[in-house]
mmCIF file with all atom_site columns, C-alpha atoms and ligand atoms in Angstrom:
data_model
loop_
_atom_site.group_PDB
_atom_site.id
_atom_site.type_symbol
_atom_site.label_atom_id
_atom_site.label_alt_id
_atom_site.label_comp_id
_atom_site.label_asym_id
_atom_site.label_entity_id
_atom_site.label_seq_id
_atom_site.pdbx_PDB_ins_code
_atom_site.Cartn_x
_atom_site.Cartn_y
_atom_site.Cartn_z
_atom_site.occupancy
_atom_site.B_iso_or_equiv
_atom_site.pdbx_formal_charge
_atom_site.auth_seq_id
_atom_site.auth_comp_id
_atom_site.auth_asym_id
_atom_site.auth_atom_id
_atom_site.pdbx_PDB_model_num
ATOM   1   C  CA  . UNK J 1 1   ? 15.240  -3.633  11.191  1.00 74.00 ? 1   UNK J CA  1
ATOM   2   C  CA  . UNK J 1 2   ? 12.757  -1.427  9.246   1.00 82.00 ? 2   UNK J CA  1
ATOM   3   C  CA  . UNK J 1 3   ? 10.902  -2.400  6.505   1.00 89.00 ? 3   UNK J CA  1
ATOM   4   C  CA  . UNK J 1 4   ? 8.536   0.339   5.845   1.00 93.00 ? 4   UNK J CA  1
ATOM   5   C  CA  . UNK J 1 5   ? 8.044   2.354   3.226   1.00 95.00 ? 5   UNK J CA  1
ATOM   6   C  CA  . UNK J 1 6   ? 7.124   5.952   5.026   1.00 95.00 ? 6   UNK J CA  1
ATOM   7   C  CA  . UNK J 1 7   ? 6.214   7.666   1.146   1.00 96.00 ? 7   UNK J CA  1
ATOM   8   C  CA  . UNK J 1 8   ? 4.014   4.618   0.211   1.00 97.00 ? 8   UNK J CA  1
ATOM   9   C  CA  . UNK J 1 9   ? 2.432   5.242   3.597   1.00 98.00 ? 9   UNK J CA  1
ATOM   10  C  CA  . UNK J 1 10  ? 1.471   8.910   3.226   1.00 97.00 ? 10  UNK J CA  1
ATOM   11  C  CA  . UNK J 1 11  ? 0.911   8.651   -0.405  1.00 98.00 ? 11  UNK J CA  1
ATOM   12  C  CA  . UNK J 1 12  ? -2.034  5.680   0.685   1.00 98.00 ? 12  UNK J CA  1
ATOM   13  C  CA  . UNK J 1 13  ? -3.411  7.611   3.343   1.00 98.00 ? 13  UNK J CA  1
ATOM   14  C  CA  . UNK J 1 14  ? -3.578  10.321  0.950   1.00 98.00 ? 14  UNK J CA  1
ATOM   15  C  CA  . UNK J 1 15  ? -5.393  8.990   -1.327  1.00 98.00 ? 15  UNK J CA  1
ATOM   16  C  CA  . UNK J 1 16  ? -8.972  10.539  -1.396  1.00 97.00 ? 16  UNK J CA  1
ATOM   17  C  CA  . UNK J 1 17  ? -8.421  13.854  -1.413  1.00 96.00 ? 17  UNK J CA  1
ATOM   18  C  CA  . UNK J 1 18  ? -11.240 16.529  -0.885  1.00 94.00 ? 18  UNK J CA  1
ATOM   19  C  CA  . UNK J 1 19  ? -11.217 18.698  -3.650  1.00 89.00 ? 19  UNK J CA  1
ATOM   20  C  CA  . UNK J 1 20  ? -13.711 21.373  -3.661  1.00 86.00 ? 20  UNK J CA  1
ATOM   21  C  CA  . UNK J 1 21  ? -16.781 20.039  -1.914  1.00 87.00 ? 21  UNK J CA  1
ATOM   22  C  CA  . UNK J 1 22  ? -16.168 17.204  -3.244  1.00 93.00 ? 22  UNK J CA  1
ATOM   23  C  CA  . UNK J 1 23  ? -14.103 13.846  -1.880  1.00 93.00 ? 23  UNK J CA  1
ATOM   24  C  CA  . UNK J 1 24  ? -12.071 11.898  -4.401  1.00 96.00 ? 24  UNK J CA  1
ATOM   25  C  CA  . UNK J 1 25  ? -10.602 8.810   -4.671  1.00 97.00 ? 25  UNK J CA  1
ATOM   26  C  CA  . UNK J 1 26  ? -7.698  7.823   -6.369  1.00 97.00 ? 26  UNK J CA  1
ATOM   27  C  CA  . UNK J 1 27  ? -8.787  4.283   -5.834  1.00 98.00 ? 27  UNK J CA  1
ATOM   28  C  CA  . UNK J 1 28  ? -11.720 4.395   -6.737  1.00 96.00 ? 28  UNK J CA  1
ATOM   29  C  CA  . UNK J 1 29  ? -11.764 2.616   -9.949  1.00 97.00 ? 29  UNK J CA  1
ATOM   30  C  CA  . UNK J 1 30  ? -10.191 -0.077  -11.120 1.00 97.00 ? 30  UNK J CA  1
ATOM   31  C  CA  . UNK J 1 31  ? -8.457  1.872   -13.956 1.00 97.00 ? 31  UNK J CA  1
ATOM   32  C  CA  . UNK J 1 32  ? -7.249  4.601   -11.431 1.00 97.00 ? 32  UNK J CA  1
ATOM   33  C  CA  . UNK J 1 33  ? -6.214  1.767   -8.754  1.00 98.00 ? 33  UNK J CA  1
ATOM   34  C  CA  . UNK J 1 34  ? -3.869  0.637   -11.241 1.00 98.00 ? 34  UNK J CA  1
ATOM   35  C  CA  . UNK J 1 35  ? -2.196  3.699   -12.420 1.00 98.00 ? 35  UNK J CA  1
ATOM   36  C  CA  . UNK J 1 36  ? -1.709  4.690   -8.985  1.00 98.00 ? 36  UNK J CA  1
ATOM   37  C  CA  . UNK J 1 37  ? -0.042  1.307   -8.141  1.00 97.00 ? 37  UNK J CA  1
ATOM   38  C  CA  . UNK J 1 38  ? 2.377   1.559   -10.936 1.00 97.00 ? 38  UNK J CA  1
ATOM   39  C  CA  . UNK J 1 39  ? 2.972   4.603   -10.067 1.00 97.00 ? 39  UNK J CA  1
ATOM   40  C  CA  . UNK J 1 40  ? 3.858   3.922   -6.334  1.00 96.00 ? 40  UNK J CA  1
ATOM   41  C  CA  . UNK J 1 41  ? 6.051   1.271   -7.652  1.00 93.00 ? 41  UNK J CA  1
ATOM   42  C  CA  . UNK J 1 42  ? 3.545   -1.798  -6.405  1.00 93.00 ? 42  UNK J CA  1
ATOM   43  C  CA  . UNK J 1 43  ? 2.938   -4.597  -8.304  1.00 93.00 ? 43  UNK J CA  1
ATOM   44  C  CA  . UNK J 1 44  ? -0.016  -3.690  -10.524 1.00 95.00 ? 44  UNK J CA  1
ATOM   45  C  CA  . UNK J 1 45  ? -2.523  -5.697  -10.440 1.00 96.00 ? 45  UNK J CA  1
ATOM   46  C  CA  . UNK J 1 46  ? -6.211  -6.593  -8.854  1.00 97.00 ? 46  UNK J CA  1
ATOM   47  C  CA  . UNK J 1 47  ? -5.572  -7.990  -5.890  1.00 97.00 ? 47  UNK J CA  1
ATOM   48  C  CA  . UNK J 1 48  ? -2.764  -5.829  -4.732  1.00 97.00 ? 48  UNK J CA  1
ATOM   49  C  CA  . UNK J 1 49  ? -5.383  -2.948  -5.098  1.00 98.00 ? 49  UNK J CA  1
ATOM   50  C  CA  . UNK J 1 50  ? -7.997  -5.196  -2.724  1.00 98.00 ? 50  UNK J CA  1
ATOM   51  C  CA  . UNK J 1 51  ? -5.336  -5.581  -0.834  1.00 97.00 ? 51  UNK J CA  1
ATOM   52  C  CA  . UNK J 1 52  ? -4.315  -1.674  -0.499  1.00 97.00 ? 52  UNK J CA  1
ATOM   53  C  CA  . UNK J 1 53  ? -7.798  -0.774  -0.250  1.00 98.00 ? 53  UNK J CA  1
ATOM   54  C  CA  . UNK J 1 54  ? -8.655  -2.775  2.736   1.00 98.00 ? 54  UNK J CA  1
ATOM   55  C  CA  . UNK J 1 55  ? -5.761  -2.226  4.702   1.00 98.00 ? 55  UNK J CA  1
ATOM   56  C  CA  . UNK J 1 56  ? -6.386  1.605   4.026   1.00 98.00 ? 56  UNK J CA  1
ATOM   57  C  CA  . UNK J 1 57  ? -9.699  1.544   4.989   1.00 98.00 ? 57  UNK J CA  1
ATOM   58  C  CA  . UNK J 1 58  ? -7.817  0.386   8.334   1.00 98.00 ? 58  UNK J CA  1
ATOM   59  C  CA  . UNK J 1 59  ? -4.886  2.535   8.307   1.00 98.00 ? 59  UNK J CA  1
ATOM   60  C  CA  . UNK J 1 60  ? -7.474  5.074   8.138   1.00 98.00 ? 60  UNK J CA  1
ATOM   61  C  CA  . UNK J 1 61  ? -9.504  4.666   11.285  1.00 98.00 ? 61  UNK J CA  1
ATOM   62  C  CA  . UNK J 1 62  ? -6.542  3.495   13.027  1.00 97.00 ? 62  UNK J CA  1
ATOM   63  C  CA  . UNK J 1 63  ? -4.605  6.633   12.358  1.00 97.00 ? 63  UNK J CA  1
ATOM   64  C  CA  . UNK J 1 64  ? -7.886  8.754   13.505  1.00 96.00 ? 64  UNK J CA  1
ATOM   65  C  CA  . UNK J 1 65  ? -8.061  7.142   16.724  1.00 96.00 ? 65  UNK J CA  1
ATOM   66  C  CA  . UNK J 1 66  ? -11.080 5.391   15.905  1.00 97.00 ? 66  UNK J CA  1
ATOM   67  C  CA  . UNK J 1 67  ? -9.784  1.817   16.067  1.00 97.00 ? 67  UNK J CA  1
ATOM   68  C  CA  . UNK J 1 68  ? -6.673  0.337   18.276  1.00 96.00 ? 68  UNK J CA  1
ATOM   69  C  CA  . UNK J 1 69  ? -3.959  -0.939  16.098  1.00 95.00 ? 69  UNK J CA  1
ATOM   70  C  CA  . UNK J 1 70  ? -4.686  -4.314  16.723  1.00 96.00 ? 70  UNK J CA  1
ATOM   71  C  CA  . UNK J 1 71  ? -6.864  -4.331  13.903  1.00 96.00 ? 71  UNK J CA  1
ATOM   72  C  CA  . UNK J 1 72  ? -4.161  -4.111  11.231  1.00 97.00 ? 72  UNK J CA  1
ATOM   73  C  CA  . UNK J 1 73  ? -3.040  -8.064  12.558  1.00 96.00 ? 73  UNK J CA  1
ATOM   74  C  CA  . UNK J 1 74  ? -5.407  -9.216  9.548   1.00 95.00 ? 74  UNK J CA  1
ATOM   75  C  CA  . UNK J 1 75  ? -3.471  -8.053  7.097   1.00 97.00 ? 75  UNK J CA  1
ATOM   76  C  CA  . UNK J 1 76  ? -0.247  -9.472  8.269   1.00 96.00 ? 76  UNK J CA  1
ATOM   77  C  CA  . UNK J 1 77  ? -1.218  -12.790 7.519   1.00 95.00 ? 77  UNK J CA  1
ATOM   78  C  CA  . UNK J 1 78  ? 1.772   -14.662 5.592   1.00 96.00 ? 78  UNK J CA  1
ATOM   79  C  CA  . UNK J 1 79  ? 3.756   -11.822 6.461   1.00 96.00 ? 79  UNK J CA  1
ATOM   80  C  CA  . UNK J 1 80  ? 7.454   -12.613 8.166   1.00 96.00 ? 80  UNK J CA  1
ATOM   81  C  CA  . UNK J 1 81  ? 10.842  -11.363 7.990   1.00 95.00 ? 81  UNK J CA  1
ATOM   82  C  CA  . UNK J 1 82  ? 13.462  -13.729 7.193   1.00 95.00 ? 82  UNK J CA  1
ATOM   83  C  CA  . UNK J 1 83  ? 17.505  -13.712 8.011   1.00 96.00 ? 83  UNK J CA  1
ATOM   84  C  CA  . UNK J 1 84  ? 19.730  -14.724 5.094   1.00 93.00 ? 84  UNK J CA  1
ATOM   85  C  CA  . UNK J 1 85  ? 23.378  -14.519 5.967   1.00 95.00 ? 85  UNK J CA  1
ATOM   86  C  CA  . UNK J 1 86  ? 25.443  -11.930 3.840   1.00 91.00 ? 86  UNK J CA  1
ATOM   87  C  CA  . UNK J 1 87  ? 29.010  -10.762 3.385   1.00 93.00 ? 87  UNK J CA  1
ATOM   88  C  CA  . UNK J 1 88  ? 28.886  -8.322  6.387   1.00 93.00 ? 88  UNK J CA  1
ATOM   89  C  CA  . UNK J 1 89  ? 26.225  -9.976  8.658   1.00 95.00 ? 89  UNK J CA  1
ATOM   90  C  CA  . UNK J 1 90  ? 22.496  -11.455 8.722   1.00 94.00 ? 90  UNK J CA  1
ATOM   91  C  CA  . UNK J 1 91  ? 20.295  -9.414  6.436   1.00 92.00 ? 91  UNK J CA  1
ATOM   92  C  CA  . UNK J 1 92  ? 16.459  -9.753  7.257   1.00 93.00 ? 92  UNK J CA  1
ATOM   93  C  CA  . UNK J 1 93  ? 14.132  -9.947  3.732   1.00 93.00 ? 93  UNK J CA  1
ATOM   94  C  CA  . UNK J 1 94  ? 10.766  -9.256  3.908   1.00 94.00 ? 94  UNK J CA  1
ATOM   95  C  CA  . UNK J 1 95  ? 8.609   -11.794 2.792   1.00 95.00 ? 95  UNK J CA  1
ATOM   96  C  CA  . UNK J 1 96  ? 4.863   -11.993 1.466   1.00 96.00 ? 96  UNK J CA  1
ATOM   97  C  CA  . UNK J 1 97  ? 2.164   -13.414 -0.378  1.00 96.00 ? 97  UNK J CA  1
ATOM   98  C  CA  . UNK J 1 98  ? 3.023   -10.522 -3.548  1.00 95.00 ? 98  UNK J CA  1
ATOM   99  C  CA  . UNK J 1 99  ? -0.960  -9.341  -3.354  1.00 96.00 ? 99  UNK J CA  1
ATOM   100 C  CA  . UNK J 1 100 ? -0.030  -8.544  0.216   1.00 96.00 ? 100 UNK J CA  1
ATOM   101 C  CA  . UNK J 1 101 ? 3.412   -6.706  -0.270  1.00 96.00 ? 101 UNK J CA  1
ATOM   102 C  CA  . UNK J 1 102 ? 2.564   -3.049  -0.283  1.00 96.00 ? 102 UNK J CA  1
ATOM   103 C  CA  . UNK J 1 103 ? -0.162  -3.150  2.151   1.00 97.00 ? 103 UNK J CA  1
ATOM   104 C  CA  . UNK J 1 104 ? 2.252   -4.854  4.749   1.00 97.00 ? 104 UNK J CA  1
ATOM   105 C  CA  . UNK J 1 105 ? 5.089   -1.418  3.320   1.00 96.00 ? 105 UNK J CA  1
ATOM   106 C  CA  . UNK J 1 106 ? 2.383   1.195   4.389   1.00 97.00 ? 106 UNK J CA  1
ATOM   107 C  CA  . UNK J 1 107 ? 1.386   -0.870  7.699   1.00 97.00 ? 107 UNK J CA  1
ATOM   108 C  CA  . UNK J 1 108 ? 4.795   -1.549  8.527   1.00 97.00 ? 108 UNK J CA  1
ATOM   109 C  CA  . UNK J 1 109 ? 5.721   2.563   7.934   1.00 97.00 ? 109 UNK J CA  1
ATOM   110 C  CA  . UNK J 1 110 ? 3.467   3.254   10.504  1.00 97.00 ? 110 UNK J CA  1
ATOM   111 C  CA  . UNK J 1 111 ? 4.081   0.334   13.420  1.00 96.00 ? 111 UNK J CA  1
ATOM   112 C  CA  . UNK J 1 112 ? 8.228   2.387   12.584  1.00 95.00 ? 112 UNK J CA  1
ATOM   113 C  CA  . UNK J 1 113 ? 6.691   5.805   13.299  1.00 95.00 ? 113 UNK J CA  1
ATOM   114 C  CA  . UNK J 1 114 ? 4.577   4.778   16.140  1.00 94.00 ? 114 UNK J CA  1
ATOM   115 C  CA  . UNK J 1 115 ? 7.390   2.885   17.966  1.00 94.00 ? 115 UNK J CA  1
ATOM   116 C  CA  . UNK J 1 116 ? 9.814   5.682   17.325  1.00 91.00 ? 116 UNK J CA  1
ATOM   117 C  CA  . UNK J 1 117 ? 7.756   8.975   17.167  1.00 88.00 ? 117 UNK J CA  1
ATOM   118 C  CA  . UNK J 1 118 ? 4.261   8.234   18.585  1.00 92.00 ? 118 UNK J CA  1
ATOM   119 C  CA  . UNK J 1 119 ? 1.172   10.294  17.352  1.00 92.00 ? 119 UNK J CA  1
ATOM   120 C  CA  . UNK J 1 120 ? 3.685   11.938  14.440  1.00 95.00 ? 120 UNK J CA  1
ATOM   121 C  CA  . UNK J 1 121 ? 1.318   10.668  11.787  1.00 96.00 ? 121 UNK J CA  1
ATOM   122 C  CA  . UNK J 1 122 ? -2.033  12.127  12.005  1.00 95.00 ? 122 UNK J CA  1
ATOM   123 C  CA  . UNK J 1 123 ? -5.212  13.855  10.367  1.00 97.00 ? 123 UNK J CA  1
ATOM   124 C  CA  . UNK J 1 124 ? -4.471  17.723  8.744   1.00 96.00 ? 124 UNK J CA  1
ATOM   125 C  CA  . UNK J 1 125 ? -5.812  20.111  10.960  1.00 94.00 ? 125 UNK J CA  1
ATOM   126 C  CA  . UNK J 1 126 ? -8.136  21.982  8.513   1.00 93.00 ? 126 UNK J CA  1
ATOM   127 C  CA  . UNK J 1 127 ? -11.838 19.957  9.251   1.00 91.00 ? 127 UNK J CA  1
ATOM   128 C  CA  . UNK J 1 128 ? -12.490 20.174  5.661   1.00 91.00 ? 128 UNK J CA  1
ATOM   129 C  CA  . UNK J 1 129 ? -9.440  18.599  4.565   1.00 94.00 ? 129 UNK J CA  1
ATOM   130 C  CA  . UNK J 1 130 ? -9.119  15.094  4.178   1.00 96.00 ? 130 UNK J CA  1
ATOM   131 C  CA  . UNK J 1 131 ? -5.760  14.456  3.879   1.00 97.00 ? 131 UNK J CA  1
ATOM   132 C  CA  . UNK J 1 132 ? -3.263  13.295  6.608   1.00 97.00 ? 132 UNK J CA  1
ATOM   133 C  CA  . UNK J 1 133 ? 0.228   14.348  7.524   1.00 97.00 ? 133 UNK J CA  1
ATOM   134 C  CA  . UNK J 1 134 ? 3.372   12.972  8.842   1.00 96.00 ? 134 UNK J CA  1
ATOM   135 C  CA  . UNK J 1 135 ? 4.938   15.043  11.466  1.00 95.00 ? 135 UNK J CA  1
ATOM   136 C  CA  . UNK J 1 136 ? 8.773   15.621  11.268  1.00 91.00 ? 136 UNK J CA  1
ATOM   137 C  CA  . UNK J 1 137 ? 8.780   18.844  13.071  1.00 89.00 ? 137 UNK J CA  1
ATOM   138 C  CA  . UNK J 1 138 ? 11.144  18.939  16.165  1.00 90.00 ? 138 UNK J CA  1
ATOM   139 C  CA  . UNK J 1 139 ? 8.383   20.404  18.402  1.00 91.00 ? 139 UNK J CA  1
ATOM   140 C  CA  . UNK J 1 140 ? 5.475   18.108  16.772  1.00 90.00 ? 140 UNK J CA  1
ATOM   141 C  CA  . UNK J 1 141 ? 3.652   20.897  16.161  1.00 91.00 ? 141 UNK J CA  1
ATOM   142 C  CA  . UNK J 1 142 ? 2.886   20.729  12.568  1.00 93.00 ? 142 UNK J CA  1
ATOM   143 C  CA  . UNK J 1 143 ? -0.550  20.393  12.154  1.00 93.00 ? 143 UNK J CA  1
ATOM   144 C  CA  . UNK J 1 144 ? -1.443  20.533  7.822   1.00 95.00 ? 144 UNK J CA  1
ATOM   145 C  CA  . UNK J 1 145 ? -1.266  18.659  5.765   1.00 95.00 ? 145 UNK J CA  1
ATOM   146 C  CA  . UNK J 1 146 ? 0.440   20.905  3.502   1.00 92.00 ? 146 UNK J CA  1
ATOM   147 C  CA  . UNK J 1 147 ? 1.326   24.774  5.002   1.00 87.00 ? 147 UNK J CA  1
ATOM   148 C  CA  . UNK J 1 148 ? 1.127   25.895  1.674   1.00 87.00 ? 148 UNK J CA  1
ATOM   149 C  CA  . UNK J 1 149 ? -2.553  24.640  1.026   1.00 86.00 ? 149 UNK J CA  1
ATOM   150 C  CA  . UNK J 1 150 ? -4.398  24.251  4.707   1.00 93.00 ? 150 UNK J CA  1
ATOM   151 C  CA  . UNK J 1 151 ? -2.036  26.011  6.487   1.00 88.00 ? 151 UNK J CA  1
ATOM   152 C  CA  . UNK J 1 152 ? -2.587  29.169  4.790   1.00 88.00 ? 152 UNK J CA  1
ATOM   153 C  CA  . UNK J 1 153 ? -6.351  28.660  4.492   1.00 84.00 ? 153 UNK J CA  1
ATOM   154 C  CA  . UNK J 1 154 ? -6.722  28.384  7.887   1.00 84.00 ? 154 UNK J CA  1
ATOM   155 C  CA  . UNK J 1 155 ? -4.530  31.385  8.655   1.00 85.00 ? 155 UNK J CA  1
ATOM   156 C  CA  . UNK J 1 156 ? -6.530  33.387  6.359   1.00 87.00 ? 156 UNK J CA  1
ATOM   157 C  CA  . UNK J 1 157 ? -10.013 32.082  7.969   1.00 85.00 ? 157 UNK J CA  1
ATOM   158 C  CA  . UNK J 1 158 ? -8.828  32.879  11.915  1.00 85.00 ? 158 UNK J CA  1
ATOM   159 C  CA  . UNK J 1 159 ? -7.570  36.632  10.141  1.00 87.00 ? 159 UNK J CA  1
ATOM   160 C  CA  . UNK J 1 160 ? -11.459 36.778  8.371   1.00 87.00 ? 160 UNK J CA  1
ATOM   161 C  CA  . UNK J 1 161 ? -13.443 35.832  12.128  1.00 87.00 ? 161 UNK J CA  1
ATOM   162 C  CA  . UNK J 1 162 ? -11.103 38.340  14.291  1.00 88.00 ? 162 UNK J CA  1
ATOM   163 C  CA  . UNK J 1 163 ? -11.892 41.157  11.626  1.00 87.00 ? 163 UNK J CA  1
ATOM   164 C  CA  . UNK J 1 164 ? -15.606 40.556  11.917  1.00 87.00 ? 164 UNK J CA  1
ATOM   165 C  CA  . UNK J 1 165 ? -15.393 40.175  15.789  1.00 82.00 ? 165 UNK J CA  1
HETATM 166 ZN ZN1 . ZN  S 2 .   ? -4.996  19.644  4.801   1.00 52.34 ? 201 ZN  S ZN1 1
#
């Protein structure tokens, strides 16, 4: 049974973009927090964004290799799936306190991904980029976070240093 929500996952982790020299965060304010939420089709309010925001913050350091996943257990708490029995079988429900619904999404996204396709979601490749990617690639190569942005940045920077070697 999955329960994740894979585009609620990348959209979180993408949330502070670096733009120019300069790193954003669509978070940031309370205003912003709530747009985005509605947006992502969360529940919109306060303590779904505390929520988000910590369990980003985790998500985050986790997904750097910075911190073992064991760290994301705190934000599990109240957290359980539950069987209901339907027409054609037992259908599992997630349940939550609401505050804690779209962090557990995101978290749960990546426990899917890391039990099916380990290492597939990581950090863009460009060092000035702060944005993360999920890799779907059959070789796992992929390494931006967008080949259209970083990808061709990059390209363009290794073509610059082998002209002026
Ligand atoms: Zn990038």
């Amino acid at each position: 049974v999955k329960f994740g929500d894979e585009a609620l996952l990348l959209a979180l982790l993408n949330t502070a973009p670096t733009v120019g020299s300069e790193q954003r965060d669509e978070l940031g304010t309370r205003a912003a927090g709530l747009a985005w939420l509605a947006e992502h089709g969360a529940v919109a309010d306060e303590a779904t964004l505390v929520a988000l925001r910590e369990v980003r913050e985790d998500l985050w350091a986790v997904v750097r290799g910075e911190e073992s996943g064991t760290l994301l257990g705190r934000h599990l708490d109240g957290v359980q799936a539950v069987p209901s029995a339907g027409p054609r079988g037992v259908e599992w429900r997630l349940q939550s306190p609401p505050e804690r619904r779209a962090a557990a999404l995101a978290l749960l996204a990546w426990s899917d991904l890391e039990a099916t396709s380990p290492g597939r979601v990581r950090p863009c490749g460009n060092p000035e980029c702060t944005l993360f990617l999920i890799d779907r690639s059959k070789s796992n190569s992929a390494r931006w976070c967008s080949m259209a942005v970083c990808g061709n940045r990059m390209k363009a920077r290794r073509h610059q240093q082998r002209l002026r070697s």
